[in-house]
Amino acid sequence: MTDQQAELWNSIKEFELDDIHASFSFSDRLVRENAWSLAYAIRAIFEYKKFMFLICISKTPLTPSDQVDQVWHLHLIYTESYWIDFCQNTLQQPIHHGPTKGVEQRGNFREYYQNTLSLYQNIFQTIPPKDIWNDIETRFKDVNFTRVNRHKYWLVPKKLF
Amino acid sequence: MEILSKITPAETLLLIRGNSVKLKDLMKYTFTDLLSKKVISIRKTSTKASVKDKELSTYTYVEEGENFSRYKPKTHEIAFLQMFIVSPSISLNIKDFVQLALKAARSNWNYKKQIRNSKDISFYFRESFWSNLFGQIKLTEKGKMIKQRLLAYLDGIDERLKHLNESDKQSLIETLLPLGGNVFLLNNFDVKILKDIDRDVFKNSTFNTTRQDTSGLFYDFLFLDLFLDFDDFEDTFKSFGDNFDAFDSSFDSGDSSSDSGCSGCGGCGGCS
């Protein structure tokens, strides 16, 4: 990491997504919407920050893990925080989120994801945590998610039967 | 008293107070002890809580301290350090830090068991099927003796602190420093006592040598920076207690988070 990159990483690392005056914060919402533990949500936010840093320094497109993508989606909803505070004031560049356009792009995303994992390891000198950064097969297999009203439906894992 | 340089304040508390010691105190003093050993550190920053805010808000973060990587934690300390082990260099808002530590402790009894099973004090406790079933802390005869010795020793220092004069300070410091985080258990201990003393006095102290405690941590000097930053320390200590109370009570009532925002987009606050 160059000095300039280290300075940028430090700014991103210190960027705060949680409003301390809010009774229901960004991380609380992340916990609720994904049924994650608070510890896992906080770690996912940290990995999201690492991913955004990698995007800033990478010359090629990158793809996040699904968990990191969920943090990104939620941050995009907080439009002022994302576009003004984060992109404009902290990253000093706009970072757009590009959802897939279909199966024809699947090969590209696999390559981008592989590049992301390699760049992560190269820059942070550590292996991405496997519980947040799945292997490439799991990353593109476990994508069948649906929004469910838990007041009306039970969630029962298939492996029980 | 040599044992006090080997055991943490939580272990001391369990020995001297047994069943009556509260989870909050065990955790608060463990937090303070880890801070004083620089296993964890505190960082404060002022920033706008949201883009629209005109005023800055102060955020308090808990991070790895300079001794984190070489520290070998005792089991009851892992509740505070787990996140830093799993995600190195992460910063935790103190509110989240307390909540996570409390969840990791799991329960009052579970946390006491972790402390009781420490290799430095486990032989002072009598463990049986019934004591485990009813969550009771029982001391052995040896345990009862060490409890009396600890109480007498700490009371003695407390008495000296009560009638402290200038000429006593140097010798008192040499008594206090080996106690490590246990100094916070003294009723009459006030960090101002150390703050008022010239930094050079610390440097001349016979305890100003690198020493090793039972956890394998080497550190040059306990507390010094912490005490010199006394106001911050007081705030942090209070903040830990306040956050603990908030989460501890919500645990008891079984309250879960709910959002009062609109249901249409998962709780948006409207646009402007």
PDB file of C-alpha atoms in Angstrom, chain B residues 170 173-174 177 197-209 221 224:
ATOM      1  CA  GLN B 170       6.463   7.895  46.154  1.00  0.00           C
ATOM      2  CA  ILE B 173       3.112   4.407  44.000  1.00  0.00           C
ATOM      3  CA  GLU B 174       5.490   1.527  44.430  1.00  0.00           C
ATOM      4  CA  LEU B 177       1.813  -0.251  40.557  1.00  0.00           C
ATOM      5  CA  ILE B 197       2.695  13.354  40.415  1.00  0.00           C
ATOM      6  CA  ASP B 198       5.426  14.484  38.124  1.00  0.00           C
ATOM      7  CA  ARG B 199       6.138  12.108  35.246  1.00  0.00           C
ATOM      8  CA  ASP B 200       9.763  11.999  36.380  1.00  0.00           C
ATOM      9  CA  VAL B 201       8.712  10.381  39.618  1.00  0.00           C
ATOM     10  CA  PHE B 202       7.362   7.477  37.603  1.00  0.00           C
ATOM     11  CA  LYS B 203      10.594   7.260  35.675  1.00  0.00           C
ATOM     12  CA  ASN B 204      12.591   6.967  38.885  1.00  0.00           C
ATOM     13  CA  SER B 205      10.341   4.341  40.324  1.00  0.00           C
ATOM     14  CA  THR B 206      11.952   0.987  40.991  1.00  0.00           C
ATOM     15  CA  PHE B 207       9.036  -0.539  39.120  1.00  0.00           C
ATOM     16  CA  ASN B 208      10.021   1.197  35.962  1.00  0.00           C
ATOM     17  CA  THR B 209      11.479  -1.934  34.502  1.00  0.00           C
ATOM     18  CA  PHE B 221       4.699   0.847  32.532  1.00  0.00           C
ATOM     19  CA  LEU B 224       0.913   6.094  32.813  1.00  0.00           C
TER      20      LEU B 224
END
